[in-house]
Short mmCIF file of C-alpha atoms in Angstrom, two decimals:
data_model
loop_
_atom_site.label_atom_id
_atom_site.label_comp_id
_atom_site.label_asym_id
_atom_site.label_seq_id
_atom_site.Cartn_x
_atom_site.Cartn_y
_atom_site.Cartn_z
CA MET A 1 147.38 132.59 102.72
CA SER A 2 150.23 130.23 103.38
CA VAL A 3 151.41 126.77 102.45
CA LEU A 4 153.42 124.66 104.87
CA ILE A 5 155.31 121.76 103.32
CA VAL A 6 156.64 119.10 105.68
CA GLY A 7 159.58 117.35 104.04
CA ALA A 8 162.43 118.97 102.09
CA SER A 9 163.27 116.10 99.78
CA VAL A 10 162.09 115.51 96.21
CA ALA A 11 158.31 115.66 96.76
CA GLY A 12 158.44 118.64 99.14
CA ILE A 13 160.87 120.81 97.19
CA ARG A 14 159.26 119.97 93.85
CA THR A 15 155.87 120.97 95.29
CA ALA A 16 157.29 124.38 96.20
CA GLN A 17 158.69 124.72 92.68
CA ALA A 18 155.43 123.59 91.08
CA LEU A 19 153.43 126.08 93.17
CA ARG A 20 155.60 128.95 91.94
CA MET A 21 155.43 127.64 88.36
CA ARG A 22 151.64 127.81 88.70
CA GLY A 23 151.79 131.40 89.90
CA TYR A 24 151.22 130.88 93.63
CA SER A 25 152.61 134.08 95.19
CA ASP A 26 151.88 133.74 98.91
CA LEU A 27 154.09 132.42 101.69
CA ILE A 28 155.59 128.95 101.24
CA THR A 29 157.44 127.38 104.17
CA VAL A 30 159.31 124.09 103.79
CA ILE A 31 160.60 122.26 106.85
CA GLY A 32 163.03 119.35 106.63
CA GLU A 33 164.50 117.19 109.38
CA GLU A 34 167.97 117.00 107.83
CA ILE A 35 170.44 119.86 108.02
CA HIS A 36 171.66 119.38 104.46
CA HIS A 37 170.71 121.67 101.61
CA PRO A 38 167.95 119.77 99.72
CA TYR A 39 169.55 117.01 97.69
CA ASP A 40 168.51 114.40 95.18
CA LYS A 41 167.87 110.84 96.34
CA PRO A 42 168.72 108.54 93.38
CA PRO A 43 172.49 109.32 93.51
CA LEU A 44 172.70 108.07 97.13
CA SER A 45 173.11 104.49 95.94
CA LYS A 46 174.82 105.43 92.66
CA ASP A 47 177.09 108.40 91.82
CA MET A 48 177.60 109.56 95.40
CA LEU A 49 179.36 106.31 96.26
CA LEU A 50 181.74 106.17 93.30
CA PRO A 51 185.52 106.43 93.86
CA GLU A 52 185.78 109.49 91.57
CA GLY A 53 183.28 111.43 93.70
CA ASP A 54 183.84 113.01 97.10
CA GLY A 55 180.66 111.68 98.67
CA SER A 56 178.89 115.02 98.80
CA PRO A 57 175.19 115.06 97.92
CA VAL A 58 173.86 116.11 94.51
CA GLN A 59 171.80 119.25 95.03
CA LEU A 60 168.16 119.14 94.06
CA LEU A 61 168.38 122.79 93.12
CA SER A 62 171.01 125.47 93.54
CA ALA A 63 171.08 128.10 96.27
CA GLU A 64 170.22 130.69 93.60
CA GLU A 65 167.22 128.64 92.50
CA ILE A 66 166.01 128.44 96.09
CA ASN A 67 166.42 132.18 96.49
CA ALA A 68 164.49 132.77 93.29
CA LEU A 69 161.69 130.54 94.59
CA ASP A 70 161.25 132.84 97.59
CA VAL A 71 160.58 129.92 99.93
CA GLN A 72 161.21 129.89 103.66
CA LEU A 73 163.40 126.83 103.96
CA ARG A 74 163.79 125.62 107.55
CA LEU A 75 166.34 122.83 107.80
CA GLY A 76 166.99 120.65 110.86
CA VAL A 77 163.34 121.03 111.87
CA ARG A 78 161.37 117.86 112.50
CA ALA A 79 157.58 117.77 112.67
CA ALA A 80 156.30 115.99 115.78
CA LYS A 81 152.53 116.44 115.76
CA LEU A 82 149.66 117.71 113.63
CA ASN A 83 146.57 119.33 115.09
CA THR A 84 143.94 119.51 112.35
CA SER A 85 141.46 121.60 114.36
CA THR A 86 143.85 124.44 115.20
CA ARG A 87 145.60 123.88 111.83
CA GLU A 88 149.04 123.78 113.38
CA ILE A 89 152.13 121.61 113.34
CA SER A 90 154.32 121.33 116.41
CA THR A 91 157.95 120.58 115.87
CA GLU A 92 160.23 118.42 118.03
CA ASP A 93 161.71 121.62 119.43
CA GLY A 94 158.26 122.73 120.55
CA GLU A 95 157.73 125.39 117.91
CA ILE A 96 154.20 125.87 116.57
CA LEU A 97 153.71 126.46 112.84
CA GLY A 98 150.30 127.41 111.46
CA PHE A 99 149.08 126.86 107.90
CA ASP A 100 146.22 127.40 105.50
CA ASP A 101 147.30 124.55 103.23
CA LEU A 102 149.46 121.69 104.47
CA VAL A 103 151.51 119.35 102.27
CA ILE A 104 152.81 116.18 103.91
CA ALA A 105 155.88 114.89 102.09
CA THR A 106 157.71 112.96 104.79
CA GLY A 107 158.63 110.00 102.59
CA VAL A 108 159.60 106.62 103.95
CA THR A 109 161.87 105.14 106.60
CA PRO A 110 163.99 102.13 105.64
CA ARG A 111 163.22 98.81 107.29
CA THR A 112 166.11 97.44 109.27
CA LEU A 113 167.17 94.24 111.04
CA PRO A 114 167.53 93.34 114.71
CA GLY A 115 170.92 94.31 116.10
CA ALA A 116 171.76 96.67 113.24
CA THR A 117 172.09 99.74 115.45
CA GLU A 118 174.26 98.04 118.06
CA LEU A 119 177.26 97.41 115.80
CA GLY A 120 179.31 99.70 113.59
CA GLY A 121 179.57 99.07 109.86
CA ILE A 122 175.86 98.33 109.27
CA TYR A 123 173.88 100.79 107.15
CA THR A 124 170.66 101.45 105.35
CA VAL A 125 170.78 103.81 102.36
CA ARG A 126 168.22 106.54 102.78
CA ASN A 127 169.92 109.86 103.37
CA ALA A 128 173.05 111.85 102.61
CA ASP A 129 174.72 110.88 105.90
CA ASP A 130 174.31 107.18 105.05
CA ALA A 131 175.86 107.69 101.62
CA SER A 132 178.76 109.82 102.93
CA ALA A 133 179.59 107.22 105.56
CA LEU A 134 179.46 104.43 102.99
CA ARG A 135 181.64 106.40 100.58
CA GLU A 136 184.23 106.72 103.34
CA ARG A 137 184.18 103.04 104.26
CA LEU A 138 184.02 101.49 100.78
CA PRO A 139 187.73 101.85 99.90
CA HIS A 140 188.66 99.87 103.03
CA ALA A 141 185.91 97.24 102.89
CA ARG A 142 187.04 93.68 102.19
CA HIS A 143 183.92 91.61 102.82
CA VAL A 144 180.66 93.32 101.96
CA VAL A 145 177.31 91.69 102.68
CA VAL A 146 174.13 93.13 101.21
CA VAL A 147 170.84 91.97 102.69
CA GLY A 148 168.07 92.25 100.09
CA SER A 149 168.39 92.18 96.31
CA GLY A 150 166.04 94.98 95.34
CA PHE A 151 167.27 98.09 93.54
CA ILE A 152 169.04 99.66 96.53
CA GLY A 153 170.85 96.46 97.48
CA SER A 154 171.74 95.65 93.88
CA GLU A 155 173.04 99.14 93.15
CA PHE A 156 175.14 99.08 96.28
CA ALA A 157 176.53 95.63 95.39
CA SER A 158 177.42 96.96 91.95
CA VAL A 159 179.30 99.93 93.42
CA ALA A 160 181.04 97.84 96.11
CA SER A 161 182.28 95.29 93.58
CA GLY A 162 183.77 98.22 91.65
CA TYR A 163 185.93 98.95 94.70
CA GLY A 164 187.28 95.40 94.52
CA ALA A 165 185.48 94.15 97.63
CA ASP A 166 184.27 90.59 97.96
CA VAL A 167 180.48 91.08 97.77
CA THR A 168 177.69 88.70 98.79
CA ILE A 169 173.97 89.42 98.43
CA VAL A 170 171.52 87.59 100.67
CA GLU A 171 167.96 87.30 99.38
CA ALA A 172 165.05 85.60 101.16
CA GLN A 173 163.09 84.92 97.96
CA ASP A 174 164.18 82.12 95.63
CA VAL A 175 164.57 84.66 92.82
CA PRO A 176 165.39 88.38 93.29
CA MET A 177 162.46 90.71 92.61
CA ALA A 178 160.23 87.73 91.79
CA HIS A 179 157.34 89.36 93.69
CA ILE A 180 157.42 92.25 91.22
CA LEU A 181 158.85 90.84 88.00
CA GLY A 182 158.07 87.12 88.21
CA SER A 183 160.70 84.40 88.42
CA GLU A 184 161.84 84.31 84.80
CA VAL A 185 162.51 88.02 84.40
CA GLY A 186 163.75 88.37 87.98
CA ALA A 187 166.37 85.74 87.19
CA LEU A 188 167.37 87.44 83.92
CA VAL A 189 167.81 90.85 85.54
CA SER A 190 169.67 89.51 88.58
CA SER A 191 172.06 87.49 86.43
CA LEU A 192 174.06 90.74 86.24
CA HIS A 193 175.39 89.98 89.74
CA ALA A 194 177.06 86.68 88.86
CA GLU A 195 178.32 88.11 85.56
CA ASN A 196 180.13 90.75 87.58
CA GLY A 197 181.59 88.48 90.21
CA VAL A 198 179.06 89.18 92.97
CA ARG A 199 177.83 86.16 94.93
CA LEU A 200 174.03 85.89 95.19
CA LEU A 201 172.57 83.61 97.87
CA THR A 202 168.82 83.16 97.40
CA GLY A 203 166.09 81.43 99.38
CA THR A 204 167.96 82.09 102.57
CA SER A 205 167.27 84.55 105.31
CA PHE A 206 169.17 86.60 107.82
CA ASP A 207 169.41 85.38 111.37
CA HIS A 208 171.77 87.64 113.31
CA PHE A 209 174.91 89.76 113.26
CA THR A 210 178.06 89.00 115.21
CA GLY A 211 180.78 91.43 116.19
CA ASP A 212 182.33 93.37 119.00
CA GLY A 213 181.70 97.07 118.44
CA GLN A 214 182.08 96.56 114.70
CA VAL A 215 180.21 93.98 112.64
CA GLU A 216 182.25 90.84 111.94
CA SER A 217 179.79 88.49 110.29
CA VAL A 218 176.25 87.88 109.14
CA VAL A 219 174.80 84.56 110.27
CA LEU A 220 172.06 83.08 108.10
CA ALA A 221 169.05 81.04 109.21
CA ASP A 222 170.60 77.95 107.63
CA GLY A 223 173.67 78.37 109.82
CA ARG A 224 176.04 79.75 107.20
CA VAL A 225 178.37 82.45 108.48
CA LEU A 226 179.35 85.25 106.09
CA PRO A 227 182.36 87.33 107.14
CA ALA A 228 181.49 91.03 106.87
CA ASP A 229 183.18 94.32 107.65
CA LEU A 230 180.50 96.35 105.84
CA VAL A 231 176.79 95.52 105.64
CA VAL A 232 174.02 97.26 103.75
CA ILE A 233 170.39 96.46 104.48
CA GLY A 234 168.05 97.00 101.54
CA ILE A 235 164.81 95.32 102.55
CA GLY A 236 162.31 98.03 101.72
CA ALA A 237 160.83 100.94 103.59
CA LYS A 238 157.68 101.99 105.39
CA PRO A 239 155.82 105.31 105.24
CA ALA A 240 157.08 107.92 107.72
CA ILE A 241 153.70 108.56 109.34
CA GLU A 242 154.26 107.77 113.04
CA TRP A 243 154.20 111.49 113.82
CA LEU A 244 150.62 111.59 112.48
CA SER A 245 149.35 108.68 114.57
CA ASP A 246 147.03 110.80 116.73
CA SER A 247 146.21 113.38 114.06
CA GLY A 248 142.97 111.70 113.01
CA LEU A 249 144.16 111.51 109.39
CA PRO A 250 143.32 108.23 107.61
CA LEU A 251 146.50 106.16 107.82
CA GLY A 252 147.14 102.68 106.51
CA ASN A 253 149.62 101.89 103.80
CA GLY A 254 150.62 105.56 103.83
CA ILE A 255 148.15 108.45 103.96
CA GLU A 256 144.82 107.86 102.22
CA CYS A 257 144.15 110.49 99.56
CA ASP A 258 141.75 111.19 96.71
CA GLU A 259 142.76 111.65 93.04
CA GLN A 260 143.89 115.23 93.71
CA LEU A 261 146.03 114.01 96.65
CA CYS A 262 143.75 115.72 99.18
CA VAL A 263 143.85 113.64 102.36
CA LEU A 264 140.47 111.90 102.77
CA GLY A 265 138.20 113.63 105.25
CA ALA A 266 140.62 116.51 105.77
CA ASP A 267 140.34 120.09 104.63
CA ARG A 268 143.20 121.51 102.53
CA ILE A 269 145.68 118.91 103.72
CA TYR A 270 147.56 117.03 101.01
CA ALA A 271 150.14 114.26 100.75
CA ALA A 272 152.83 113.93 98.08
CA GLY A 273 155.41 111.35 97.09
CA ASP A 274 156.27 108.04 98.77
CA VAL A 275 153.91 108.65 101.66
CA ALA A 276 150.68 109.07 99.65
CA HIS A 277 148.26 106.23 98.93
CA TRP A 278 146.00 107.47 96.18
CA PRO A 279 143.78 106.20 93.35
CA HIS A 280 145.93 105.88 90.23
CA GLY A 281 143.89 106.74 87.13
CA LEU A 282 145.55 104.10 84.96
CA TYR A 283 145.04 101.18 87.31
CA GLY A 284 141.65 101.92 88.85
CA LYS A 285 142.84 101.38 92.40
CA SER A 286 144.87 103.04 95.10
CA LEU A 287 148.64 102.65 95.00
CA ARG A 288 151.56 103.91 97.04
CA ILE A 289 154.56 104.37 94.77
CA GLU A 290 158.11 104.98 96.02
CA HIS A 291 159.47 106.22 92.68
CA TRP A 292 161.37 109.42 92.05
CA THR A 293 159.19 110.35 89.06
CA ASN A 294 156.09 109.78 91.16
CA ALA A 295 157.29 112.41 93.65
CA ASN A 296 157.72 114.87 90.76
CA GLU A 297 154.25 114.12 89.38
CA HIS A 298 152.64 114.37 92.80
CA ALA A 299 154.26 117.76 93.33
CA ASP A 300 152.44 119.09 90.30
CA ILE A 301 149.09 117.51 91.24
CA VAL A 302 149.27 119.00 94.76
CA ALA A 303 150.29 122.38 93.37
CA ALA A 304 147.26 122.28 91.06
CA SER A 305 144.99 121.38 93.99
CA ILE A 306 146.26 124.41 95.92
CA ALA A 307 146.84 126.98 93.18
CA GLY A 308 144.30 125.78 90.61
CA GLY A 309 144.70 124.92 86.94
CA PRO A 310 144.59 121.69 84.98
CA THR A 311 146.73 118.64 85.68
CA ARG A 312 148.22 116.12 83.29
CA ARG A 313 146.49 112.83 82.74
CA PRO A 314 147.88 110.07 84.98
CA GLN A 315 151.30 108.89 83.84
CA PRO A 316 152.50 105.28 83.89
CA PRO A 317 154.72 104.73 86.94
CA TYR A 318 158.41 104.67 86.07
CA VAL A 319 161.61 103.75 87.86
CA TRP A 320 165.17 103.05 86.81
CA SER A 321 168.23 101.41 88.29
CA ASP A 322 171.88 101.60 87.29
CA GLN A 323 173.88 98.44 87.91
CA TYR A 324 177.30 97.35 86.56
CA GLY A 325 177.10 99.90 83.75
CA HIS A 326 173.63 98.73 82.68
CA ARG A 327 170.37 100.63 82.97
CA ILE A 328 167.29 98.72 84.06
CA GLN A 329 164.01 100.56 83.47
CA ILE A 330 160.59 99.51 84.72
CA VAL A 331 157.52 101.25 83.37
CA GLY A 332 153.96 100.63 84.51
CA ARG A 333 153.18 97.98 87.10
CA PRO A 334 154.52 94.55 86.08
CA SER A 335 153.08 93.09 89.31
CA GLU A 336 149.55 93.88 88.05
CA GLY A 337 149.96 91.25 85.32
CA ARG A 338 152.25 88.46 84.20
CA ALA A 339 155.14 88.37 81.73
CA VAL A 340 153.53 87.56 78.37
CA SER A 341 156.52 88.32 76.17
CA VAL A 342 160.22 88.09 76.98
CA ARG A 343 163.05 88.88 74.59
CA GLY A 344 166.81 88.76 74.91
CA GLY A 345 168.77 87.98 78.02
CA SER A 346 171.38 85.59 76.68
CA GLY A 347 174.84 87.04 77.08
CA SER A 348 174.83 90.81 76.75
CA GLU A 349 171.56 90.97 74.76
CA PRO A 350 169.19 93.71 75.88
CA VAL A 351 166.18 92.34 77.80
CA VAL A 352 162.61 93.37 77.02
CA ALA A 353 159.76 91.87 79.02
CA ILE A 354 156.13 92.91 78.60
CA TYR A 355 153.47 92.27 81.22
CA ALA A 356 149.73 92.09 80.60
CA GLY A 357 146.61 91.62 82.69
CA THR A 358 144.08 88.83 82.11
CA ASP A 359 142.30 91.08 79.57
CA GLY A 360 145.48 91.21 77.46
CA VAL A 361 146.08 94.92 78.16
CA VAL A 362 149.74 95.93 78.65
CA VAL A 363 150.25 96.89 82.31
CA GLY A 364 154.03 97.12 82.57
CA ALA A 365 157.43 96.32 81.14
CA VAL A 366 161.05 95.81 82.11
CA VAL A 367 163.71 96.96 79.69
CA LEU A 368 167.47 96.58 79.99
CA ASP A 369 169.63 99.04 78.01
CA ASN A 370 167.02 100.19 75.50
CA PRO A 371 165.46 103.55 76.50
CA ARG A 372 163.93 104.25 73.11
CA LEU A 373 161.99 101.02 73.16
CA LEU A 374 160.91 101.78 76.69
CA MET A 375 159.20 104.94 75.46
CA LYS A 376 157.27 102.97 72.85
CA ILE A 377 156.03 100.58 75.53
CA ARG A 378 155.22 103.45 77.86
CA LYS A 379 152.90 104.88 75.24
CA ALA A 380 151.19 101.50 74.86
CA ILE A 381 150.60 101.36 78.62
CA ALA A 382 149.18 104.89 78.70
CA ASN A 383 146.86 104.02 75.80
CA ARG A 384 145.86 100.69 77.36
CA ALA A 385 146.97 98.85 74.23
CA GLN A 386 146.73 95.09 73.81
CA ALA A 387 149.99 93.23 74.43
CA VAL A 388 149.57 91.36 71.13
CA THR A 389 149.44 94.64 69.22
CA LEU A 390 152.50 96.03 71.01
CA ASP A 391 154.44 92.81 70.62
CA ALA A 392 153.90 92.80 66.85
CA LEU A 393 155.74 96.16 66.67
CA LEU A 394 158.84 94.87 68.44
CA ASP A 395 161.94 93.47 66.90
CA PRO A 396 162.76 90.56 66.66
CA PRO A 397 159.19 89.57 65.82
CA VAL A 398 159.28 86.31 67.76
CA SER A 399 159.00 86.43 71.52
CA THR A 400 158.93 83.50 73.87
CA ARG A 401 155.28 83.53 74.84
CA LEU A 402 152.68 85.23 72.67
CA MET B 1 168.49 133.88 68.76
CA LYS B 2 171.79 134.90 67.27
CA ASP B 3 172.26 137.58 64.70
CA THR B 4 171.33 136.16 61.27
CA GLN B 5 174.70 137.31 59.95
CA THR B 6 176.56 134.83 62.12
CA MET B 7 174.11 131.98 61.67
CA GLU B 8 174.91 128.76 59.98
CA ARG B 9 172.33 126.95 57.88
CA ARG B 10 172.68 123.22 58.36
CA LEU B 11 171.03 120.51 56.29
CA ALA B 12 169.24 118.10 58.62
CA CYS B 13 167.53 115.64 56.29
CA SER B 14 165.03 115.32 53.49
CA VAL B 15 161.40 115.94 54.43
CA ASP B 16 160.60 112.29 53.69
CA ASP B 17 163.43 111.00 55.88
CA LEU B 18 161.60 111.81 59.09
CA GLU B 19 158.23 110.17 59.77
CA CYS B 20 155.49 112.14 61.48
CA GLY B 21 155.74 111.77 65.26
CA SER B 22 159.47 111.06 65.23
CA SER B 23 162.76 112.84 65.80
CA MET B 24 166.46 112.74 64.95
CA THR B 25 169.71 114.29 66.12
CA LEU B 26 171.76 116.56 63.90
CA GLN B 27 175.37 115.88 64.92
CA GLY B 28 177.98 118.59 65.12
CA ALA B 29 179.66 120.92 67.59
CA VAL B 30 176.14 121.97 68.63
CA ARG B 31 173.88 118.94 68.65
CA ILE B 32 170.34 119.70 67.57
CA ALA B 33 167.18 117.63 67.91
CA VAL B 34 164.89 117.85 64.88
CA TYR B 35 161.27 116.79 65.36
CA ARG B 36 158.35 116.22 63.02
CA ASN B 37 154.98 116.32 64.76
CA ASP B 38 151.86 114.35 63.82
CA ASP B 39 150.72 117.18 61.53
CA GLY B 40 153.98 116.94 59.58
CA ASP B 41 155.46 120.22 60.88
CA PHE B 42 159.17 120.41 61.70
CA PHE B 43 160.76 121.95 64.82
CA ALA B 44 164.28 122.04 66.23
CA THR B 45 165.66 122.42 69.76
CA ALA B 46 168.90 121.79 71.59
CA ASP B 47 169.44 118.04 71.67
CA THR B 48 170.39 117.64 75.31
CA CYS B 49 167.73 117.50 78.01
CA THR B 50 168.24 120.48 80.36
CA HIS B 51 167.75 118.24 83.39
CA GLU B 52 170.41 115.62 82.77
CA ASN B 53 172.69 114.75 79.88
CA TRP B 54 170.58 112.80 77.38
CA SER B 55 169.80 113.08 73.66
CA LEU B 56 166.22 114.13 72.92
CA GLY B 57 166.57 113.61 69.19
CA GLU B 58 167.79 110.02 69.34
CA ASP B 59 166.10 108.51 72.35
CA SER B 60 162.87 110.20 73.26
CA ASP B 61 159.18 110.05 72.71
CA LEU B 62 157.04 112.61 70.93
CA GLU B 63 153.44 113.16 72.03
CA GLY B 64 151.84 115.83 69.87
CA ASN B 65 154.13 118.83 70.31
CA GLU B 66 155.71 117.51 73.50
CA VAL B 67 159.00 115.65 73.69
CA ILE B 68 159.58 113.35 76.68
CA CYS B 69 163.07 112.47 77.89
CA PRO B 70 163.32 108.71 78.54
CA LEU B 71 165.60 109.08 81.54
CA HIS B 72 163.41 110.92 84.03
CA MET B 73 160.29 111.78 81.99
CA ALA B 74 160.96 115.52 81.69
CA ARG B 75 158.74 117.15 79.02
CA PHE B 76 159.28 120.12 76.74
CA ASP B 77 157.20 121.94 74.13
CA ILE B 78 159.11 121.40 70.88
CA ARG B 79 157.74 124.68 69.44
CA THR B 80 158.94 126.94 72.25
CA GLY B 81 161.41 124.80 74.21
CA ARG B 82 159.38 125.53 77.34
CA PRO B 83 159.68 122.96 80.17
CA LEU B 84 156.23 121.43 80.78
CA CYS B 85 156.75 119.31 83.84
CA LEU B 86 159.26 118.53 86.56
CA PRO B 87 162.09 117.66 86.76
CA ALA B 88 162.65 120.06 83.85
CA THR B 89 162.75 123.69 84.92
CA ILE B 90 165.03 125.17 82.26
CA ALA B 91 163.90 125.76 78.67
CA LEU B 92 165.56 124.15 75.66
CA ALA B 93 167.11 126.50 73.10
CA THR B 94 165.03 126.53 69.92
CA TYR B 95 166.21 126.91 66.32
CA GLU B 96 164.44 128.07 63.21
CA VAL B 97 163.66 125.40 60.63
CA GLN B 98 163.45 126.12 56.90
CA ILE B 99 162.04 123.74 54.29
CA GLU B 100 163.35 124.19 50.78
CA ASP B 101 163.07 121.82 47.78
CA GLY B 102 162.06 118.93 50.02
CA LYS B 103 165.05 119.47 52.33
CA VAL B 104 164.96 120.40 56.02
CA TYR B 105 167.48 123.07 57.15
CA VAL B 106 168.16 124.34 60.68
CA LEU B 107 169.47 127.85 61.38
CA CYS B 108 171.88 127.78 64.26
#
């Protein structure tokens, strides 16, 4: 018996760990396209970029831990093709790797903008090389432009402003994160930028870059020209599934899986992490979630599918972001409902926003600087509590909506 | 567990101070999380999540006999300290709890 795991980031490595924790004792091979020892992803846009750090990646587990796992870790190996009938993967170097069970954990590829690869000084933030290069450039950057005001863009803006750079964020929506959080809460959360001296231009889109070798400016669709010697693009990502295009696996918004993360119509082939589109038990529909905790949870579900044993009940999705010394936490799926209760947000007051569906059931929440409260709300989401009931437990008792 | 000779017995709180299903942190050189489960039983572990620096006694959630860290959702069994899900892979140290005259003591 053997398990082949494609992808040596959070979902892939955690799957190997979870298999061993469940007593799986046969061969586990993990291949990863990067040459770096497996590292953690959240620090790429946070700690790794800070002036006090040296820009080296935060290890996902130590060399001793990898040794103890007894996993064949093959770095710098990129999967090129999957043949489901011979049950083999071919790599870009032409090597053939067979498997009994296959775990696909290839994650996502960041979206980019036209012209981004032709000029120096323009980055996405997805891997350790991106973060190392940014860490090197940040001390010398004078005009930083960030395209996109999601978590990656906002975290980078926060770090760059800490270096003393002049930072401008360009956002196509009228309000940052409005598509997920709604306009009111999106505006509250993104007010951190202005409070910290970062310029936020909304409702305006990118048109093109100018420069000669190195980027010199970002030109917007409305004609404005923003001087730039360092640009970060944070406009989302798409599943890394091109290599599977002729595999016959069901592909759409990621890889289609069942509740146990078995790929639909395939035998003993699984997907884990950002790349998997699977029915989430709490929401009664299929979701693809690019959260760090989701990769950890998937690892355990896949390990249970392969090695047997019970799995935990579905957990509410969870993601956090660190910006300007504040912690933003999102639990559940705010976009599945609307903000029915919003507290705080004036000055440095902690923000708490609760989202409910049309049936009044809590589906998600956004919390700024209040982790204990977040846990209370998380429980309410897991128990499908009514928003009115949850709201009555919160302090102060009066919210803006209910 | 240390030799009982060298152990210190620290007063955590009164039994009634801690509601069922809640937790607290006992401050000191060694910070200790003290939990009371839904059945009213007390347990104590190291206060800091073994995954990343965070207090389990002050800011966490208790589900039955499982404590969940609010940072990255690591879970531990409060009775044994055993890690129950990723990202936690290292157990929490556990401490013996003694109840005497309505007071909760931790041996550490």
